[in-house]
CSV table of C-alpha atoms in Angstrom, one decimal:
chain,number,residue,atom,x,y,z
A,935,UNK,CA,69.5,109.7,58.7
A,936,UNK,CA,67.9,112.1,56.2
A,937,UNK,CA,69.5,115.1,54.4
A,938,UNK,CA,67.3,117.4,56.5
A,939,UNK,CA,68.7,115.8,59.7
A,940,UNK,CA,72.3,115.9,58.4
A,941,UNK,CA,71.9,119.6,57.4
A,942,UNK,CA,70.6,120.6,60.7
A,943,UNK,CA,73.3,118.7,62.5
A,944,UNK,CA,76.2,120.2,60.5
A,945,UNK,CA,74.7,123.7,60.7
A,946,UNK,CA,74.5,123.3,64.4
A,947,UNK,CA,78.1,122.3,64.7
A,948,UNK,CA,79.2,125.1,62.4
A,949,UNK,CA,77.4,127.6,64.7
A,950,UNK,CA,79.2,126.1,67.7
A,951,UNK,CA,82.6,126.8,66.3
A,952,UNK,CA,82.9,130.1,68.2
A,953,UNK,CA,82.0,128.7,71.6
A,954,UNK,CA,84.4,125.8,72.1
A,955,UNK,CA,83.1,123.2,69.6
A,956,UNK,CA,85.9,121.0,68.3
A,957,UNK,CA,86.8,121.3,64.6
A,958,UNK,CA,85.7,117.9,63.5
A,959,UNK,CA,83.0,115.7,62.1
A,960,UNK,CA,81.3,113.5,64.7
A,961,UNK,CA,80.2,109.9,64.5
A,962,UNK,CA,76.4,109.6,63.9
A,963,UNK,CA,73.9,107.6,61.9
A,964,UNK,CA,74.9,107.8,58.2
A,965,UNK,CA,72.9,109.3,55.5
A,966,UNK,CA,71.6,106.5,53.2
A,967,UNK,CA,70.3,108.8,50.5
A,968,UNK,CA,72.3,109.6,47.4
A,969,UNK,CA,73.8,113.1,47.7
A,970,UNK,CA,74.5,114.8,44.4
A,971,UNK,CA,76.7,117.6,43.2
A,972,UNK,CA,74.5,119.7,40.8
A,973,UNK,CA,75.8,122.5,38.6
A,974,UNK,CA,73.9,125.0,36.4
A,975,UNK,CA,75.5,127.6,34.2
A,976,UNK,CA,74.0,130.9,33.2
A,977,UNK,CA,75.7,132.3,30.1
A,978,UNK,CA,73.6,135.5,30.1
A,979,UNK,CA,74.3,136.5,33.7
A,980,UNK,CA,77.8,135.0,33.6
A,981,UNK,CA,77.0,133.0,36.8
A,982,UNK,CA,77.4,129.4,38.0
A,983,UNK,CA,75.1,127.9,40.6
A,984,UNK,CA,76.1,124.8,42.7
A,985,UNK,CA,73.8,122.8,44.8
A,986,UNK,CA,74.6,119.8,47.1
A,987,UNK,CA,71.9,117.5,48.4
A,988,UNK,CA,69.3,114.9,47.6
A,989,UNK,CA,67.9,115.0,44.1
A,990,UNK,CA,64.3,115.7,45.0
A,991,UNK,CA,65.2,118.5,47.4
A,992,UNK,CA,67.5,120.1,44.8
A,993,UNK,CA,64.7,120.0,42.3
A,994,UNK,CA,62.4,121.7,44.8
A,995,UNK,CA,65.1,124.4,45.4
A,996,UNK,CA,65.7,124.9,41.7
A,997,UNK,CA,61.9,125.5,41.3
A,998,UNK,CA,62.0,128.3,43.8
A,999,UNK,CA,61.3,126.5,47.1
A,1000,UNK,CA,63.5,128.0,49.8
A,1001,UNK,CA,62.2,125.5,52.3
A,1002,UNK,CA,64.0,122.6,50.5
A,1003,UNK,CA,66.8,121.2,52.6
A,1004,UNK,CA,70.2,121.2,50.8
A,1005,UNK,CA,73.7,121.1,52.2
A,1006,UNK,CA,74.8,123.9,49.9
A,1007,UNK,CA,73.3,126.4,47.4
A,1008,UNK,CA,75.8,128.9,46.1
A,1009,UNK,CA,75.9,131.3,43.1
A,1010,UNK,CA,79.3,132.6,41.9
A,1011,UNK,CA,80.8,134.2,38.9
A,1012,UNK,CA,81.0,131.9,35.9
A,1013,UNK,CA,84.3,129.9,35.8
A,1014,UNK,CA,84.9,129.9,39.6
A,1015,UNK,CA,84.5,126.2,39.8
A,1016,UNK,CA,87.3,125.6,37.4
A,1017,UNK,CA,89.5,128.5,38.5
A,1018,UNK,CA,89.4,127.6,42.2
A,1019,UNK,CA,89.4,123.8,41.7
A,1020,UNK,CA,91.2,122.0,44.5
A,1021,UNK,CA,94.8,121.0,43.7
A,1022,UNK,CA,96.3,118.2,45.8
A,1023,UNK,CA,99.7,117.5,44.4
A,1024,UNK,CA,100.9,116.4,47.9
A,1025,UNK,CA,98.0,113.9,48.2
A,1026,UNK,CA,96.8,115.5,51.5
A,1027,UNK,CA,93.3,114.2,51.0
A,1028,UNK,CA,94.6,110.6,50.9
A,1029,UNK,CA,97.1,111.1,53.7
A,1030,UNK,CA,95.0,113.0,56.2
A,1031,UNK,CA,91.5,112.3,55.1
A,1032,UNK,CA,91.3,108.7,53.8
A,1033,UNK,CA,94.3,106.9,55.4
A,1034,UNK,CA,93.2,107.4,59.1
A,1035,UNK,CA,89.7,106.2,58.3
A,1036,UNK,CA,91.0,103.2,56.5
A,1037,UNK,CA,93.1,102.3,59.6
A,1038,UNK,CA,90.1,102.9,61.8
A,1039,UNK,CA,88.1,100.3,59.8
A,1040,UNK,CA,90.8,97.8,60.5
A,1041,UNK,CA,91.4,98.8,64.2
A,1042,UNK,CA,89.7,97.8,67.4
A,1043,UNK,CA,87.2,100.2,69.1
A,1044,UNK,CA,89.8,101.7,71.5
A,1045,UNK,CA,92.0,102.9,68.6
A,1046,UNK,CA,89.2,104.1,66.4
A,1047,UNK,CA,88.4,107.4,68.2
A,1048,UNK,CA,91.9,108.8,67.8
A,1049,UNK,CA,92.0,107.9,64.1
A,1050,UNK,CA,88.5,109.2,63.5
A,1051,UNK,CA,89.4,112.5,65.2
A,1052,UNK,CA,92.6,112.9,63.0
A,1053,UNK,CA,90.6,112.5,59.8
A,1054,UNK,CA,87.5,114.4,60.9
A,1055,UNK,CA,89.6,117.5,61.9
A,1056,UNK,CA,91.1,117.6,58.3
A,1057,UNK,CA,87.7,117.0,56.6
A,1058,UNK,CA,85.8,119.4,58.9
A,1059,UNK,CA,88.4,122.1,57.9
A,1060,UNK,CA,87.6,121.5,54.3
A,1061,UNK,CA,83.9,121.5,55.0
A,1062,UNK,CA,84.1,124.9,56.6
A,1063,UNK,CA,86.1,126.4,53.7
A,1064,UNK,CA,82.8,127.6,52.0
A,1065,UNK,CA,84.0,126.0,48.8
A,1066,UNK,CA,81.2,123.7,47.5
A,1067,UNK,CA,83.7,121.2,46.0
A,1068,UNK,CA,85.6,120.7,49.2
A,1069,UNK,CA,82.4,120.6,51.2
A,1070,UNK,CA,81.0,117.9,49.0
A,1071,UNK,CA,84.0,115.7,48.9
A,1072,UNK,CA,84.5,116.1,52.7
A,1073,UNK,CA,80.9,115.1,53.4
A,1074,UNK,CA,81.1,112.2,51.0
A,1075,UNK,CA,84.2,110.8,52.6
A,1076,UNK,CA,82.9,111.0,56.2
A,1077,UNK,CA,79.4,109.7,55.3
A,1078,UNK,CA,80.9,106.9,53.3
A,1079,UNK,CA,83.1,106.0,56.3
A,1080,UNK,CA,80.0,105.8,58.5
A,1081,UNK,CA,78.3,103.6,55.9
A,1082,UNK,CA,81.4,101.3,55.8
A,1083,UNK,CA,81.0,100.8,59.5
A,1084,UNK,CA,77.6,99.2,59.1
A,1085,UNK,CA,78.4,95.8,57.5
A,1086,UNK,CA,79.8,93.0,59.5
A,1087,UNK,CA,82.5,92.3,56.9
A,1088,UNK,CA,84.6,95.4,57.5
A,1089,UNK,CA,87.4,94.3,55.2
A,1090,UNK,CA,85.2,94.2,52.1
A,1091,UNK,CA,83.4,97.4,53.2
A,1092,UNK,CA,86.8,99.1,53.7
A,1093,UNK,CA,88.0,98.1,50.2
A,1094,UNK,CA,84.9,99.4,48.7
A,1095,UNK,CA,85.1,102.6,50.6
A,1096,UNK,CA,88.7,103.3,49.6
A,1097,UNK,CA,88.1,102.4,46.0
A,1098,UNK,CA,85.2,104.8,45.6
A,1099,UNK,CA,86.7,107.7,47.6
A,1100,UNK,CA,90.1,107.4,46.0
A,1101,UNK,CA,88.4,107.8,42.6
A,1102,UNK,CA,86.5,110.8,43.9
A,1103,UNK,CA,89.6,112.6,45.2
A,1104,UNK,CA,91.9,111.5,42.4
A,1105,UNK,CA,90.7,114.4,40.2
A,1106,UNK,CA,92.4,116.8,42.6
A,1107,UNK,CA,95.8,115.7,41.3
A,1108,UNK,CA,95.2,116.8,37.8
A,1109,UNK,CA,94.8,120.2,36.1
A,1110,UNK,CA,91.1,121.1,35.6
A,1111,UNK,CA,91.5,124.6,34.0
A,1112,UNK,CA,92.7,123.5,30.6
A,1113,UNK,CA,92.9,126.4,28.1
A,1114,UNK,CA,95.1,127.8,25.3
A,1115,UNK,CA,97.6,130.1,27.0
A,1116,UNK,CA,97.7,132.5,24.0
A,1117,UNK,CA,94.0,132.9,23.3
A,1118,UNK,CA,92.6,131.9,26.7
A,1119,UNK,CA,90.1,129.7,24.9
A,1120,UNK,CA,89.0,126.6,27.0
A,1121,UNK,CA,90.1,123.3,25.4
A,1122,UNK,CA,87.5,120.6,24.6
A,1123,UNK,CA,88.0,117.8,27.1
A,1124,UNK,CA,88.8,114.6,25.2
A,1125,UNK,CA,86.6,111.8,26.3
A,1126,UNK,CA,89.0,109.4,24.6
A,1127,UNK,CA,91.7,110.1,27.2
A,1128,UNK,CA,93.4,107.3,29.1
A,1129,UNK,CA,91.2,108.1,32.1
A,1130,UNK,CA,87.9,107.5,30.3
A,1131,UNK,CA,89.2,104.4,28.6
A,1132,UNK,CA,90.0,102.7,31.9
A,1133,UNK,CA,87.4,104.2,34.2
A,1134,UNK,CA,84.3,102.3,35.4
A,1135,UNK,CA,81.2,103.3,33.6
A,1136,UNK,CA,79.8,104.9,36.7
A,1137,UNK,CA,82.7,107.3,36.8
A,1138,UNK,CA,82.0,108.6,33.3
A,1139,UNK,CA,78.3,109.3,34.0
A,1140,UNK,CA,76.8,112.8,34.1
A,1141,UNK,CA,73.1,113.3,34.3
A,1142,UNK,CA,71.6,116.1,32.3
A,1143,UNK,CA,68.4,117.8,33.6
A,1144,UNK,CA,66.7,119.6,30.8
A,1145,UNK,CA,64.9,123.0,31.4
A,1146,UNK,CA,61.3,122.8,32.4
A,1147,UNK,CA,58.4,125.3,32.8
A,1148,UNK,CA,60.0,126.9,36.0
A,1149,UNK,CA,63.7,126.4,35.3
A,1150,UNK,CA,65.1,128.0,32.2
A,1151,UNK,CA,68.7,126.6,32.5
A,1152,UNK,CA,69.8,123.1,32.1
A,1153,UNK,CA,71.6,121.4,35.0
A,1154,UNK,CA,74.0,118.5,35.3
A,1155,UNK,CA,74.5,116.3,38.4
A,1156,UNK,CA,77.5,114.2,39.3
A,1157,UNK,CA,78.0,111.6,42.0
A,1158,UNK,CA,80.8,109.0,41.5
A,1159,UNK,CA,83.4,111.2,39.8
A,1160,UNK,CA,83.9,114.9,39.0
A,1161,UNK,CA,85.7,114.3,35.7
A,1162,UNK,CA,82.5,114.4,33.6
A,1163,UNK,CA,81.6,117.6,35.3
A,1164,UNK,CA,84.9,119.2,34.2
A,1165,UNK,CA,84.3,117.9,30.7
A,1166,UNK,CA,80.9,119.4,30.6
A,1167,UNK,CA,82.0,122.8,32.0
A,1168,UNK,CA,85.0,123.2,29.6
A,1169,UNK,CA,83.0,122.2,26.6
A,1170,UNK,CA,80.2,124.6,27.4
A,1171,UNK,CA,82.7,127.5,27.8
A,1172,UNK,CA,84.3,126.5,24.5
A,1173,UNK,CA,81.0,126.4,22.7
A,1174,UNK,CA,80.0,129.9,24.1
A,1175,UNK,CA,83.3,131.4,22.9
A,1176,UNK,CA,84.4,132.5,26.4
A,1177,UNK,CA,88.1,132.7,27.4
A,1178,UNK,CA,90.2,132.7,30.5
A,1179,UNK,CA,92.1,135.9,31.3
A,1180,UNK,CA,94.6,136.8,34.0
A,1181,UNK,CA,93.9,140.1,35.8
A,1182,UNK,CA,96.8,142.6,35.3
A,1183,UNK,CA,96.2,144.0,38.8
A,1184,UNK,CA,95.7,141.0,41.2
A,1185,UNK,CA,97.0,138.2,39.0
A,1186,UNK,CA,93.9,136.1,39.4
A,1187,UNK,CA,92.2,134.2,36.6
A,1188,UNK,CA,88.7,135.1,35.5
A,1189,UNK,CA,86.3,134.3,32.7
A,1190,UNK,CA,85.7,136.9,30.0
A,1191,UNK,CA,83.7,137.3,26.8
A,1192,UNK,CA,86.8,138.4,24.8
A,1193,UNK,CA,90.5,138.8,25.1
A,1194,UNK,CA,90.3,142.6,25.5
A,1195,UNK,CA,89.2,142.2,29.1
A,1196,UNK,CA,92.2,142.6,31.5
A,1197,UNK,CA,90.6,143.4,34.8
A,1198,UNK,CA,88.6,140.9,36.9
A,1199,UNK,CA,86.4,143.0,39.2
A,1200,UNK,CA,85.3,146.5,40.1
A,1201,UNK,CA,88.0,146.6,42.9
A,1202,UNK,CA,90.8,145.9,40.4
A,1203,UNK,CA,89.3,148.4,37.9
A,1204,UNK,CA,89.3,151.1,40.6
A,1205,UNK,CA,92.9,150.2,41.5
A,1206,UNK,CA,94.0,150.4,37.9
A,1207,UNK,CA,92.2,153.7,37.5
A,1208,UNK,CA,94.1,155.0,40.5
A,1209,UNK,CA,97.4,153.8,39.1
A,1210,UNK,CA,96.6,155.4,35.7
A,1211,UNK,CA,96.0,158.7,37.5
A,1212,UNK,CA,99.3,158.4,39.4
A,1213,UNK,CA,101.2,157.8,36.1
A,1214,UNK,CA,99.4,160.6,34.4
A,1215,UNK,CA,100.2,163.0,37.2
A,1216,UNK,CA,103.8,161.8,37.2
A,1217,UNK,CA,104.0,162.4,33.4
A,1218,UNK,CA,102.5,165.9,33.9
A,1219,UNK,CA,105.0,166.8,36.5
A,1220,UNK,CA,107.8,165.5,34.3
A,1221,UNK,CA,106.6,167.4,31.3
A,1222,UNK,CA,106.3,170.6,33.4
A,1223,UNK,CA,109.9,170.7,34.6
A,1224,UNK,CA,111.2,169.4,31.3
A,1225,UNK,CA,109.4,172.3,29.6
A,1226,UNK,CA,110.9,174.8,32.0
A,1227,UNK,CA,114.3,173.4,31.3
A,1228,UNK,CA,113.9,173.8,27.6
A,1229,UNK,CA,112.6,177.3,28.0
A,1230,UNK,CA,115.5,178.2,30.2
A,1231,UNK,CA,118.0,176.8,27.6
A,1232,UNK,CA,116.3,178.9,24.9
A,1233,UNK,CA,116.6,181.9,27.2
A,1234,UNK,CA,120.3,181.4,27.5
A,1235,UNK,CA,120.7,181.0,23.7
A,1236,UNK,CA,118.7,184.1,23.0
A,1237,UNK,CA,120.9,186.2,25.4
A,1238,UNK,CA,124.1,184.7,24.0
A,1239,UNK,CA,123.0,185.5,20.4
A,1240,UNK,CA,122.1,189.0,21.5
A,1241,UNK,CA,125.6,189.7,22.9
A,1242,UNK,CA,127.2,188.2,19.8
A,1243,UNK,CA,125.5,190.8,17.8
A,1244,UNK,CA,126.4,193.6,20.2
A,1245,UNK,CA,129.2,195.7,18.8
A,1246,UNK,CA,132.2,195.9,21.1
A,1247,UNK,CA,131.2,193.1,23.5
A,1248,UNK,CA,134.4,191.7,25.0
A,1249,UNK,CA,135.4,188.3,23.5
A,1250,UNK,CA,136.7,187.0,26.8
A,1251,UNK,CA,133.3,187.6,28.4
A,1252,UNK,CA,131.5,185.8,25.5
A,1253,UNK,CA,133.7,182.8,26.1
A,1254,UNK,CA,133.0,182.9,29.8
A,1255,UNK,CA,129.2,183.0,29.0
A,1256,UNK,CA,129.4,180.1,26.6
A,1257,UNK,CA,131.4,178.0,29.2
A,1258,UNK,CA,128.8,178.9,31.8
A,1259,UNK,CA,126.0,177.7,29.5
A,1260,UNK,CA,127.8,174.4,28.9
A,1261,UNK,CA,128.2,174.0,32.7
A,1262,UNK,CA,124.5,174.9,33.1
A,1263,UNK,CA,123.4,172.1,30.7
A,1264,UNK,CA,125.6,169.5,32.3
A,1265,UNK,CA,124.3,170.3,35.8
A,1266,UNK,CA,120.7,170.5,34.6
A,1267,UNK,CA,120.9,167.0,33.1
A,1268,UNK,CA,122.2,165.6,36.4
A,1269,UNK,CA,119.4,167.3,38.3
A,1270,UNK,CA,116.8,166.0,35.9
A,1271,UNK,CA,118.2,162.5,36.3
A,1272,UNK,CA,117.9,162.9,40.1
A,1273,UNK,CA,114.3,163.9,39.8
A,1274,UNK,CA,113.5,160.8,37.7
A,1275,UNK,CA,115.2,158.5,40.1
A,1276,UNK,CA,113.4,160.1,43.1
A,1277,UNK,CA,116.5,161.4,44.8
A,1278,UNK,CA,115.3,165.0,44.2
A,1279,UNK,CA,111.9,166.7,43.9
A,1280,UNK,CA,110.6,168.5,40.8
A,1281,UNK,CA,110.3,171.7,42.9
A,1282,UNK,CA,114.0,171.6,43.8
A,1283,UNK,CA,114.8,171.4,40.1
A,1284,UNK,CA,112.5,174.2,39.0
A,1285,UNK,CA,113.7,176.5,41.8
A,1286,UNK,CA,117.3,175.9,40.6
A,1287,UNK,CA,116.2,176.8,37.0
A,1288,UNK,CA,114.7,180.1,38.2
A,1289,UNK,CA,118.0,180.9,39.9
A,1290,UNK,CA,119.9,180.3,36.7
A,1291,UNK,CA,117.9,183.0,34.9
A,1292,UNK,CA,119.5,185.6,37.2
A,1293,UNK,CA,123.0,184.1,36.4
A,1294,UNK,CA,122.7,184.7,32.6
A,1295,UNK,CA,121.2,188.2,33.2
A,1296,UNK,CA,124.3,189.2,35.3
A,1297,UNK,CA,126.7,187.6,32.8
A,1298,UNK,CA,125.2,189.4,29.7
A,1299,UNK,CA,124.8,192.8,31.4
A,1300,UNK,CA,126.9,195.3,29.3
């Protein structure tokens, strides 16, 4: 079965989701062609492009042919591949994707449909996620299972199927976004790691497609393993001096040209601007009622100093005014605290201050 036939078949089933089509891959003739995961990085536009399909068709698509049949052609912000990389600490890919298919290859034909359905529902859900990485691995697992059904020696074919697919999904159990937590700078992936020392040569292979007359960016293609792709990605980001940052609004990670960037998108920038406006308005309101309080305190002091300099002003009344001023300041501080905690409004506090102006006028009238 060709990539074109596979693409049409899967697109048809995706369109049928809303009208009763079951969420699963179906058994059909396998695709015998080598399906690649191709990545190209655009530093200038800060974009990544991922294509999934046969090499020749991908090359046609990269050269501008929209008629080329590929399973996926997606352009996203640079760094998305690493930031959204699948994490499978619970080994769900093995438990729900590979294990039922392994049992199906060792079962009779009456038990196979139930096992195939269990695996295909899990894999089809991943395929519909619109994440190129999940789409690719889900397709590879299902197509490899169909290929494993072809030989007469099912045991050998099953062992080969499980060995290859386990290596393909094993990358989901490790951290792909490796970077310095203080500077955000991506770390150079060490090819001398234990994985690369013990991995088959095919799993460490990454094909580099140099730019040509029509295509200005280089591309890399992976097949057996995604580890080399992660290596390439991290090293390129490190060479370009880019860094990972965590958005202060939504908390998501994003790739930035320097550490001064704190917001990941226009949506978060608008949200931060709105929050800044709220805080500014709140400070303005606080400064307003605080200024009124200070002015009123000064008003009391001026009137008290005036009566002190008034000849013949009764001493007992002066003591009463000073005691009232002390009570005024204590109550004012309590009311200010209530405004700050939100239990009272600034308007209630300012209205009370205006009333206290009349109190001092009555007390100092002589």
